[in-house]
Amino acid sequence: MSMSMVTGNSYLESLLQGQPQLPPSPLAWFNRLRASAVDRAGMLKVPTTRDEEWRFTDISPLAKLSFHPVRTVPSLQKEDIARFYVEGTSATLVFVDGIYMPELSVQSNRTADLIVTNLSAALATHAHAMEPHLGRHAAFQDNLFAALNTAFLHDGALIIAPRNTAIERPVHVLFIATQAESTSHPRCLLIAEPGSAVTVVEDYVTLQEGPYITNAVTEIAIGDNAQVSHTRLQRDSGQAFHMANSAVSLARASRYRSISVAFGARISRYDLNARLAAEGAECSVDGLALINERQLADTHTCIDHASPDGTSRQLHKCIIDGAAHGVFNGKIIVRPGAQRTDSSQSSRNLLLSARAHIDTKPQLEIFADDVKCAHGATVGQLDNEELFYLKSRGLSEVAARNLLTYAFGAEIIDRIPIASLKRRLEQTVLEQTQRN
Amino acid sequence: MIYPDSKVLLEVRGLRATVNGIEILKGIDLTVRSGEVHAIMGTNGSGKSTFAKVLAGHSAYQVTGGSVLFEGKNLFDLDPAERARAGVFLAFQYPIEIPGVANSHFLRLAYNTVQAQRGKDELDPLEFEDFVREKMKLLEMSPDFLDRGVNEGFSGGEKKRNEILQMALLEPRLAILDETDSGLDIDALRIVTNGVNRLANRDNATILVTHYQRMLNYIVPDFVHVMQSGRIIRTGGKDLAFDLEAHGYDGIGNAQPVAAGA
């Protein structure tokens, strides 16, 4: 692991500067994984708007800034981050600028069989369970950001829900950014063993408003008949760059419920790939982006029906104000043999200003003949009849607009399975939509 | 009910209005005093619903002539929200569904906005819950309707009851009920009209806009006005509605207009 693979790109250079510091692991497979990611990261180019998958998302501002990897983190007390804790979790893992903070984490409510730990510690104890999954779901051959994350892989969150066990309380993984011009590569691995059920909240927050890069990868392996609920919140600083890849693999008759909410970041890009690998799997993939000013939020999802009798449901919403730009690309693949697939996708977008902009693109690739696939996209403004109705009851123009905007977003927030978190986010949406 | 010496609430003179450049209202005159119940009847397209929406301030309609005074003030100086806070209420023919906004939240917002305007105390969610539940009894509504989205998935009758519930909460000076009887079965019609009757007093007034005489069996009007082609062509007492029922709109179509409220 040397600097030799660094390309001429200053952004990549600055990112890869941290690489030689990573100590080799005693595990050969882990070292190989990281080495091959370093190789790929050196070969891949920063995507531009000439790449089809990045047509609408110009990340060139990223290359202009200089970022450094984090070496030290400020000392924080639980009180400093009290507002980010979710009550009633079975465990909370806290990472500050990508570095695991055991003293800020909470393990006390964990039931004995549930494994919630940091990844580097788990390499000594759970390597056998991790090896088939780590780096196997989130492909980095053609994905620079996943490759970079994997090249820097040394810690992260590991959650293993044990076989035939329903974990009642959610697991909260909290990533806190505290330093401007820093880069972190958060990593999560969630393994839901057959017959298990678990709820996980993956949460990105900030204590400062400067620019930084979050480059996250999450892998979720769901066993036969297992159920995973995955809520992902991106509340990064308005100057931040948030790049993220999630890869989910669903085994037979398993279920995956995903809700991703993006409020923050100057530029964010979230790729979610869910593969229904065996028959009878079900997923629902919902999302909300609420952006303003010059923010850009890009969500790319791919739901891959690779086996028969799968079901997928998707509702993605964007609320775009100011000169912000939303992007949604929803790909649904139904592979040959994935008969009796039942899939529906809806992209609904609310533009609140004349300069707000949305690019939404459903992309259906269907290679089986006995399938039901529905999709639709709407782009609109607030409905005049709804506004008039509210105003005719005494609500001012502004109050009526705010209420309708809130309602549009609340449909997604409502689906979050944790009441206290839902209430808090509803409050955030209310505040963000309540202008003057 | 007609009370001697009651105040004029609404004074409409020569009101003209267009939608998309087409003139719908062609000179309406109407005087409504407090305590009174007026029925405006007419065929589809006669302009009666347009009249209701113009009074409430719907932006799709352009007022091109005439004047409307509400309690002596120019109604057109007020935007729709200000009219509502001043005491004008329109019960919609087709109440709007707003998924994502809990009915209780919407009702409380509207109530508190109007209370604040009147210099009265606003209610917090718990206080409001008790208050609104009492009002719901008047309309035989289940408290379940509080937790649902505004009118979301409500049947036609449930939507109309929710409209009258809003009227009960906001206590308007002038309530305009636009085809509130449409789509109601007999039981719902009885409940809704009973609610309206209970809310009527000598300080407020009601304008019923309706196609059919049916509702007037439950809410007895002091005046019946017949609208045709954007004008009030005839005004009479409650018996005029029976004439209409017996002879149809064509049967009275050529009669001379009579000044409203005379």
XYZ file of C-alpha atoms in Angstrom:
698
model
C 0.000 0.000 0.000
C 1.997 2.890 -1.261
C 1.287 6.181 -2.892
C 2.245 4.807 -6.299
C -1.302 4.272 -7.536
C -2.329 7.847 -6.974
C -3.621 9.537 -10.079
C -2.984 13.097 -11.077
C -6.277 14.185 -9.601
C -5.774 16.409 -6.583
C -8.937 15.234 -4.930
C -7.925 11.592 -5.154
C -4.416 12.451 -4.102
C -5.588 14.140 -1.005
C -7.924 11.253 -0.209
C -5.345 8.538 -0.676
C -2.783 10.305 1.442
C -4.217 8.578 4.474
C -3.930 5.119 3.026
C -0.382 4.082 4.045
C -1.195 4.625 7.693
C -3.561 1.681 7.878
C -1.950 -1.247 9.704
C -2.193 -4.620 7.972
C -4.620 -7.071 9.509
C -3.664 -10.612 10.535
C -6.496 -11.750 8.261
C -5.300 -12.434 4.759
C -8.764 -12.093 3.160
C -9.225 -8.706 4.779
C -5.871 -7.460 3.486
C -6.680 -8.785 0.006
C -10.029 -7.042 0.000
C -8.478 -3.755 0.943
C -5.612 -4.127 -1.515
C -7.887 -4.831 -4.434
C -9.991 -1.806 -3.482
C -6.858 0.339 -3.397
C -6.051 -0.937 -6.895
C -9.498 -0.112 -8.198
C -9.566 3.303 -6.543
C -6.312 4.089 -8.321
C -7.739 3.130 -11.687
C -11.198 4.637 -11.523
C -11.788 8.226 -12.509
C -13.868 10.744 -10.671
C -17.245 10.573 -12.417
C -18.344 13.556 -14.450
C -21.637 14.565 -15.991
C -20.499 12.744 -19.140
C -21.056 9.465 -17.270
C -24.652 8.299 -17.716
C -25.020 7.472 -14.023
C -23.855 10.965 -13.089
C -25.531 12.970 -15.841
C -27.375 15.317 -13.522
C -24.912 15.417 -10.657
C -21.863 17.563 -11.107
C -19.393 16.768 -8.341
C -16.599 18.900 -9.782
C -16.799 21.268 -6.755
C -15.510 18.277 -4.779
C -12.280 18.131 -6.751
C -11.552 21.795 -6.141
C -11.383 21.529 -2.385
C -8.635 19.961 -0.387
C -9.583 17.455 2.246
C -7.547 15.495 4.721
C -8.129 12.250 6.544
C -8.929 12.515 10.226
C -6.147 11.684 12.678
C -7.461 13.045 15.941
C -10.958 13.798 17.074
C -12.177 16.267 19.673
C -13.114 14.836 23.030
C -16.870 14.835 23.335
C -19.109 14.011 26.243
C -22.486 12.367 25.947
C -24.076 15.674 26.929
C -22.551 17.348 23.860
C -24.445 15.037 21.573
C -27.467 14.367 23.765
C -29.852 15.662 21.120
C -28.815 12.968 18.675
C -29.493 9.944 20.868
C -32.655 7.998 20.174
C -34.399 6.775 23.280
C -35.187 3.122 23.788
C -32.506 1.608 21.546
C -31.037 -1.801 22.217
C -27.612 -0.355 21.408
C -26.114 2.848 20.034
C -22.774 2.957 18.257
C -21.217 6.397 17.945
C -18.518 7.350 15.454
C -16.911 10.792 15.465
C -15.379 11.795 12.127
C -15.449 8.098 11.259
C -13.669 6.963 14.435
C -15.419 4.639 16.865
C -16.113 6.178 20.280
C -16.811 3.454 22.857
C -17.346 6.002 25.643
C -20.129 7.698 23.672
C -21.720 4.438 22.616
C -24.433 2.677 24.582
C -24.579 -1.073 24.946
C -26.545 -1.428 28.162
C -29.876 -2.456 26.718
C -28.555 -5.033 24.333
C -29.980 -8.519 24.634
C -27.334 -11.166 24.968
C -27.494 -12.688 21.504
C -27.533 -9.510 19.477
C -24.093 -8.493 18.283
C -23.514 -4.773 17.979
C -19.870 -3.838 17.913
C -17.230 -1.949 16.051
C -15.855 -3.728 13.065
C -12.167 -3.641 13.899
C -12.769 -5.296 17.279
C -15.038 -7.808 15.590
C -12.283 -8.861 13.190
C -10.711 -10.705 16.127
C -13.929 -12.359 17.243
C -16.375 -12.561 14.320
C -14.166 -12.708 11.242
C -15.750 -15.991 10.218
C -19.233 -14.453 10.134
C -18.013 -11.335 8.340
C -15.880 -12.877 5.645
C -18.742 -14.013 3.350
C -20.303 -10.539 3.459
C -17.797 -7.754 3.990
C -17.032 -6.192 0.637
C -19.066 -8.902 -1.142
C -22.315 -6.981 -1.568
C -21.122 -3.450 -2.213
C -19.295 -3.940 -5.494
C -16.465 -1.498 -6.025
C -15.171 -2.609 -9.420
C -16.920 0.264 -11.156
C -17.672 2.493 -8.234
C -14.972 4.921 -7.164
C -16.583 5.901 -3.909
C -17.252 2.336 -2.789
C -13.668 1.491 -3.795
C -12.295 4.404 -1.766
C -14.343 3.444 1.250
C -13.125 -0.138 1.021
C -9.538 0.996 0.458
C -9.765 2.857 3.776
C -11.583 0.035 5.540
C -10.376 -0.378 9.088
C -13.392 0.200 11.291
C -17.147 0.589 11.183
C -20.278 -0.894 12.655
C -21.080 -4.576 12.776
C -24.548 -5.790 13.661
C -25.516 -9.441 13.683
C -29.121 -10.318 14.488
C -29.098 -13.913 15.718
C -31.074 -16.690 14.112
C -34.819 -16.887 14.824
C -34.762 -13.892 17.135
C -36.771 -10.719 16.865
C -34.867 -7.759 18.281
C -37.527 -5.408 19.565
C -35.546 -2.255 20.188
C -33.782 -0.541 17.322
C -30.029 -0.315 16.869
C -28.764 3.218 16.290
C -25.531 3.868 14.424
C -24.627 7.529 14.732
C -21.950 9.205 12.631
C -21.029 12.685 13.836
C -18.950 15.095 11.769
C -16.980 17.614 13.791
C -14.127 18.797 11.542
C -14.201 20.959 8.444
C -12.180 19.833 5.421
C -12.026 16.275 6.694
C -12.917 13.018 5.017
C -14.445 10.003 6.668
C -15.402 6.617 5.272
C -18.162 5.217 7.477
C -18.841 1.529 7.030
C -21.687 -0.646 8.268
C -22.243 -4.351 7.960
C -25.574 -5.786 9.031
C -26.131 -9.511 8.981
C -29.663 -10.678 9.703
C -29.442 -14.409 10.250
C -32.310 -16.615 9.052
C -35.575 -15.959 10.860
C -34.332 -12.857 12.656
C -35.886 -9.387 12.719
C -34.057 -6.160 13.437
C -34.516 -2.400 13.053
C -31.486 -0.243 12.355
C -31.123 3.523 12.156
C -28.116 4.768 10.240
C -27.727 8.419 11.073
C -25.377 11.129 9.780
C -25.269 14.373 11.735
C -22.876 17.284 12.185
C -21.662 19.629 14.889
C -20.306 22.212 12.445
C -21.417 23.835 9.218
C -18.211 23.738 7.163
C -17.394 21.530 4.170
C -16.324 17.923 4.663
C -16.730 14.607 2.888
C -18.674 11.650 4.144
C -18.185 8.597 1.970
C -20.261 5.788 3.418
C -20.835 2.163 2.505
C -23.429 -0.066 4.122
C -23.896 -3.749 3.398
C -26.943 -5.642 4.548
C -27.291 -9.400 4.202
C -30.745 -10.695 5.016
C -31.123 -14.429 5.565
C -34.088 -16.678 4.792
C -37.309 -15.423 6.397
C -35.472 -12.588 8.123
C -36.716 -9.013 8.309
C -34.718 -5.808 8.325
C -36.024 -2.304 8.772
C -33.394 0.244 7.761
C -33.906 3.937 8.374
C -31.207 6.150 6.953
C -30.978 9.813 7.903
C -28.613 12.222 6.217
C -28.422 15.459 8.185
C -24.952 16.589 7.150
C -23.857 20.224 7.041
C -25.128 22.353 4.190
C -21.550 22.612 2.892
C -20.786 18.899 3.088
C -20.401 16.293 0.375
C -22.191 13.090 1.183
C -21.466 10.071 -0.987
C -23.041 6.789 0.005
C -23.597 3.290 -1.260
C -25.857 0.731 0.320
C -26.066 -2.824 -0.947
C -28.715 -5.200 0.286
C -29.053 -8.893 -0.426
C -32.364 -10.602 0.266
C -32.598 -14.364 0.720
C -35.715 -16.502 0.438
C -38.937 -14.973 1.816
C -36.997 -12.224 3.542
C -38.169 -8.654 3.926
C -36.378 -5.330 3.703
C -37.961 -1.994 4.568
C -35.889 1.036 3.762
C -36.631 4.673 4.502
C -33.981 7.177 3.556
C -34.285 10.832 4.415
C -31.905 13.508 3.128
C -31.997 17.012 4.560
C -28.355 18.032 4.486
C -25.222 18.310 2.346
C -24.324 20.705 -0.426
C -24.093 17.701 -2.737
C -25.337 14.272 -1.783
C -25.444 11.103 -3.758
C -27.027 7.944 -2.411
C -26.961 4.673 -4.298
C -29.120 1.887 -2.921
C -28.965 -1.522 -4.550
C -31.343 -4.177 -3.312
C -31.048 -7.628 -4.813
C -33.926 -10.046 -4.341
C -31.664 -13.040 -4.684
C -34.088 -15.821 -3.795
C -37.786 -16.481 -4.260
C -40.523 -14.730 -2.329
C -38.449 -11.781 -1.097
C -40.124 -8.441 -0.426
C -38.735 -4.963 -0.202
C -40.052 -1.470 0.221
C -37.729 1.380 -0.596
C -38.991 4.822 0.361
C -37.201 8.125 0.319
C -37.553 11.809 1.022
C -35.197 14.617 0.029
C -35.968 18.040 1.469
C -33.545 20.579 0.044
C -33.170 24.319 -0.399
C -30.786 27.028 -1.613
C -28.084 25.470 -3.800
C -28.271 21.920 -2.467
C -28.196 18.923 -4.752
C -29.625 15.582 -3.623
C -29.264 12.611 -5.946
C -30.821 9.249 -5.138
C -30.102 6.300 -7.384
C -31.837 3.073 -6.508
C -31.690 -0.297 -8.163
C -34.123 -3.011 -7.181
C -32.967 -6.210 -8.773
C -35.569 -8.965 -8.996
C -33.321 -11.964 -9.582
C -35.773 -14.668 -8.425
C -39.456 -15.493 -8.768
C -42.337 -14.248 -6.619
C -40.617 -11.126 -5.408
C -42.400 -7.949 -4.408
C -41.056 -4.411 -4.366
C -42.695 -1.127 -3.444
C -41.104 2.248 -3.815
C -42.233 5.793 -3.048
C -39.656 8.521 -3.460
C -40.416 12.163 -2.768
C -38.451 15.360 -3.235
C -39.348 18.766 -1.835
C -37.195 21.307 -3.590
C -36.980 24.983 -2.768
C -34.639 27.838 -3.697
C -32.258 26.944 -6.506
C -31.873 23.382 -5.266
C -31.715 20.385 -7.566
C -33.133 16.946 -6.922
C -32.288 13.829 -8.871
C -34.030 10.488 -8.704
C -33.102 7.504 -10.817
C -35.070 4.401 -9.989
C -34.020 1.293 -11.793
C -36.063 -1.912 -11.538
C -34.588 -5.028 -13.048
C -36.678 -8.154 -13.508
C -34.317 -10.898 -14.579
C -35.247 -13.868 -16.763
C -36.997 -16.395 -14.556
C -38.091 -13.832 -11.974
C -41.698 -14.715 -12.776
C -44.664 -13.342 -10.853
C -42.637 -10.334 -9.784
C -44.880 -7.600 -8.432
C -43.241 -4.208 -8.487
C -44.429 -0.646 -8.213
C -42.546 2.604 -8.139
C -43.696 6.159 -7.669
C -41.633 9.334 -7.803
C -43.422 12.423 -6.537
C -41.831 15.813 -6.542
C -42.822 19.172 -5.166
C -41.149 22.271 -6.546
C -41.520 25.279 -4.273
C -39.716 27.913 -6.322
C -39.272 28.857 -9.942
C -35.565 27.997 -9.768
C -36.045 24.606 -8.125
C -35.187 21.721 -10.414
C -35.849 17.982 -10.506
C -34.623 15.256 -12.793
C -36.555 12.064 -12.254
C -36.103 8.934 -14.273
C -37.757 5.556 -13.865
C -35.781 2.835 -15.543
C -37.432 -0.539 -16.025
C -35.514 -3.463 -17.430
C -37.857 -6.426 -17.630
C -36.716 -9.777 -18.985
C -39.506 -12.004 -17.619
C -42.999 -12.226 -19.092
C -45.282 -12.941 -16.136
C -44.743 -9.770 -14.123
C -46.662 -6.826 -12.767
C -44.694 -3.596 -12.873
C -46.186 -0.159 -12.351
C -44.351 3.105 -12.216
C -45.152 6.769 -12.322
C -43.640 10.158 -11.739
C -45.251 13.481 -10.919
C -43.740 16.922 -10.644
C -45.873 19.683 -9.293
C -46.374 22.718 -7.211
C -48.684 23.128 -4.274
C -52.261 22.574 -5.290
C -54.302 25.783 -5.572
C -57.547 24.148 -4.461
C -55.857 22.750 -1.352
C -54.352 26.164 -0.616
C -57.717 27.865 -1.047
C -59.367 25.342 1.243
C -56.886 26.047 4.026
C -57.022 29.814 3.500
C -60.806 29.732 3.589
C -60.405 28.395 7.132
C -58.334 31.382 8.197
C -54.803 30.097 7.546
C -52.504 32.688 5.977
C -50.956 32.011 2.578
C -47.615 31.202 4.244
C -49.172 28.976 6.917
C -51.193 27.132 4.274
C -48.146 26.588 2.052
C -46.088 25.381 4.999
C -48.751 22.956 6.118
C -49.140 21.418 2.670
C -45.381 21.141 2.209
C -45.097 19.490 5.580
C -47.870 17.073 4.710
C -46.137 16.091 1.491
C -43.003 15.075 3.390
C -44.824 13.622 6.374
C -46.119 10.747 4.270
C -42.577 9.342 4.185
C -41.569 10.337 7.733
C -44.732 8.613 8.979
C -43.331 5.303 7.814
C -40.357 5.444 10.172
C -41.014 2.671 12.700
C -39.615 4.514 15.753
C -42.124 6.898 17.285
C -39.694 9.218 19.074
C -37.495 9.603 16.001
C -40.531 10.150 13.815
C -41.782 12.963 16.033
C -38.369 14.617 16.032
C -38.059 14.450 12.257
C -41.595 15.725 11.786
C -40.537 18.696 13.863
C -37.477 19.153 11.616
C -39.636 19.054 8.509
C -42.027 21.519 10.105
C -39.156 23.891 10.894
C -37.568 23.547 7.479
C -40.845 24.177 5.716
C -41.811 27.069 7.968
C -40.350 30.088 6.344
C -41.141 33.652 7.362
C -85.430 33.849 11.231
C -86.342 37.424 10.457
C -85.832 39.748 13.392
C -87.062 43.333 13.378
C -84.274 45.932 13.195
C -81.518 43.370 12.722
C -78.223 44.550 11.236
C -77.297 44.146 7.600
C -74.477 41.574 7.408
C -73.999 41.308 3.690
C -74.843 43.813 1.012
C -74.273 42.693 -2.588
C -74.893 45.251 -5.353
C -74.547 44.635 -9.072
C -71.897 41.939 -8.588
C -70.265 40.760 -11.791
C -67.558 38.121 -12.071
C -65.749 36.150 -14.756
C -63.779 32.950 -14.909
C -61.247 32.543 -17.710
C -62.708 35.673 -19.306
C -66.250 34.292 -19.404
C -68.803 36.287 -17.459
C -70.657 34.054 -14.996
C -72.180 36.578 -12.603
C -74.040 39.337 -14.428
C -75.209 41.704 -11.742
C -76.303 40.157 -8.452
C -78.140 42.079 -5.755
C -78.659 40.523 -2.353
C -79.085 41.798 1.179
C -78.637 39.466 4.129
C -79.421 40.579 7.685
C -78.288 38.818 10.818
C -80.591 36.046 11.924
C -81.759 35.281 8.389
C -81.540 32.107 6.336
C -81.421 32.590 2.560
C -81.661 29.846 -0.011
C -80.196 30.423 -3.459
C -81.582 27.937 -5.925
C -80.841 27.425 -9.554
C -79.929 24.941 -12.223
C -76.396 23.791 -12.890
C -74.493 26.585 -14.546
C -76.759 29.328 -13.198
C -73.798 30.815 -11.306
C -74.847 29.990 -7.757
C -71.653 28.102 -6.845
C -69.574 30.814 -8.488
C -71.332 33.353 -6.299
C -70.402 31.311 -3.206
C -66.750 31.062 -4.242
C -66.516 34.752 -5.124
C -67.743 35.599 -1.634
C -65.067 33.336 -0.132
C -62.373 34.830 -2.373
C -61.371 32.040 -4.728
C -58.609 33.367 -6.971
C -59.922 31.682 -10.131
C -62.771 34.209 -10.270
C -62.303 37.814 -11.323
C -64.675 40.376 -9.905
C -65.423 42.742 -12.764
C -68.127 44.947 -11.305
C -70.368 45.797 -8.394
C -69.684 45.812 -4.687
C -69.959 43.559 -1.656
C -70.030 44.982 1.848
C -69.632 42.617 4.799
C -70.603 44.280 8.060
C -70.207 47.589 6.262
C -66.673 46.906 5.002
C -65.536 46.184 1.471
C -65.217 42.383 1.334
C -62.835 42.584 -1.627
C -60.249 44.380 0.499
C -59.760 41.093 2.352
C -57.931 37.971 1.162
C -59.609 34.594 1.742
C -57.910 34.061 5.101
C -58.897 37.533 6.310
C -62.487 36.931 5.223
C -62.518 33.669 7.198
C -61.144 35.421 10.267
C -63.705 38.208 9.830
C -66.462 35.603 9.979
C -67.204 34.451 6.431
C -67.376 30.678 6.089
C -67.811 28.584 2.959
C -68.808 24.940 3.337
C -67.377 23.390 0.183
C -69.403 21.416 -2.293
C -66.373 19.156 -2.741
C -64.263 19.347 0.433
C -60.578 18.909 -0.339
C -58.662 15.839 0.847
C -55.293 16.641 2.396
C -53.405 13.420 3.168
C -50.592 13.860 5.663
C -52.339 16.573 7.694
C -54.197 15.105 10.646
C -57.751 16.385 10.791
C -57.292 17.323 14.463
C -54.204 19.371 13.598
C -56.006 21.180 10.793
C -59.097 21.868 12.893
C -57.021 23.216 15.763
C -54.945 25.453 13.479
C -58.079 26.919 11.941
C -59.767 27.317 15.317
C -56.763 28.991 16.937
C -56.234 31.329 13.992
C -59.768 32.589 14.232
C -59.673 32.727 18.050
C -56.497 34.808 17.942
C -58.172 37.215 15.533
C -61.027 37.634 17.994
C -58.644 38.251 20.868
C -59.573 34.985 22.541
C -57.391 32.261 24.028
C -55.941 29.589 21.802
C -56.236 25.972 22.890
C -53.378 23.500 23.217
C -53.832 20.041 21.684
C -55.244 18.488 24.856
C -57.696 21.283 25.546
C -58.734 21.302 21.929
C -59.323 17.564 21.912
C -61.954 17.906 24.658
C -63.502 20.917 22.953
C -63.743 19.357 19.500
C -65.132 16.082 20.822
C -68.095 17.987 22.255
C -68.695 19.674 18.905
C -68.443 16.335 17.116
C -71.350 14.984 19.125
C -73.532 17.589 17.458
C -72.755 15.922 14.130
C -72.730 12.353 15.451
C -69.099 12.007 14.328
C -66.771 9.396 15.755
C -63.578 10.760 17.358
C -61.728 8.501 14.884
C -62.095 11.274 12.341
C -59.634 13.384 14.319
C -56.721 11.060 13.667
C -57.276 10.632 9.957
C -55.915 12.922 7.259
C -58.138 15.895 6.459
C -61.122 14.400 4.585
C -58.839 11.561 3.504
C -60.930 8.587 2.498
C -64.042 10.175 4.039
C -67.338 9.280 2.383
C -69.373 12.101 0.851
C -71.503 12.354 3.971
C -68.483 12.311 6.280
C -66.891 15.134 4.336
C -70.011 17.271 4.662
C -70.206 16.575 8.371
C -66.580 17.604 8.677
C -67.456 20.868 6.920
C -70.224 21.623 9.387
C -67.891 20.642 12.223
C -65.536 23.371 11.008
C -68.458 25.760 10.947
C -69.287 24.800 14.515
C -65.691 25.480 15.577
C -65.220 28.763 13.736
C -68.647 30.198 14.588
C -68.883 32.404 11.491
C -71.150 35.444 11.170
C -72.034 34.407 7.635
C -72.053 30.752 6.584
C -72.380 29.906 2.901
C -73.278 26.263 2.354
C -72.496 25.247 -1.210
C -74.593 22.210 -2.208
C -74.102 20.774 1.244
C -77.028 18.427 0.615
C -75.525 16.828 -2.465
C -74.456 13.241 -2.030
C -76.125 12.869 1.370
C -78.469 10.066 2.242
C -81.526 10.832 4.380
C -79.813 10.106 7.709
C -76.761 12.188 6.890
C -78.963 14.995 5.594
C -80.883 15.007 8.869
C -77.682 15.074 10.938
C -76.031 17.802 8.865
C -79.089 20.055 8.697
C -79.774 19.543 12.370
C -76.215 20.741 13.025
C -76.732 23.808 10.863
C -80.015 24.638 12.604
C -78.427 24.338 16.035
C -75.681 26.763 15.017
C -78.069 29.408 13.693
C -78.802 32.325 16.003
C -79.884 35.937 15.755
C -76.333 37.218 15.330
C -75.382 35.124 12.336
C -76.821 34.311 8.945
C -76.801 31.401 6.523
C -76.880 31.243 2.743
C -77.828 27.824 1.400
C -76.829 27.228 -2.183
C -78.748 24.276 -3.534
C -80.237 22.737 -6.600
C -82.980 20.852 -4.831
C -85.782 21.781 -2.514
C -85.029 18.692 -0.395
C -82.715 20.386 2.107
C -85.265 23.137 2.684
C -87.543 20.599 4.373
C -84.946 20.518 7.143
C -83.636 24.072 7.143
C -86.500 26.469 6.633
C -85.357 29.539 4.698
C -86.661 33.025 5.292
C -85.993 33.915 1.641
C -85.659 31.861 -1.497
C -83.839 33.347 -4.488
C -83.859 31.811 -7.909
C -80.717 32.268 -9.961
C -80.513 31.971 -13.695
C -77.764 32.997 -16.097
C -75.822 34.849 -13.437
C -78.704 36.872 -12.041
C -81.294 36.500 -9.313
C -84.497 36.382 -11.312
C -86.964 35.848 -8.530
C -87.124 36.179 -4.757
C -89.827 34.944 -2.436
C -90.530 33.199 0.824
C -90.098 29.488 1.551
C -93.124 28.649 -0.609
C -91.173 29.640 -3.707
C -89.114 26.486 -3.240
C -92.273 24.383 -3.404
C -93.339 26.201 -6.582
C -89.978 25.338 -8.064
C -90.330 21.721 -7.045
C -93.809 21.609 -8.608
C -93.189 23.559 -11.802
C -89.455 23.312 -12.400
C -87.038 26.125 -13.111
C -88.543 26.647 -16.551
C -91.961 27.190 -15.046
C -90.914 30.330 -13.214
C -88.205 31.439 -15.573
C -89.966 34.463 -17.011
C -91.102 36.057 -13.801
C -89.941 39.542 -12.883
C -86.980 39.916 -10.527
C -87.828 41.084 -7.043
C -85.391 42.953 -4.800
C -83.790 40.600 -2.312
C -84.568 40.960 1.345
C -87.485 43.216 0.581
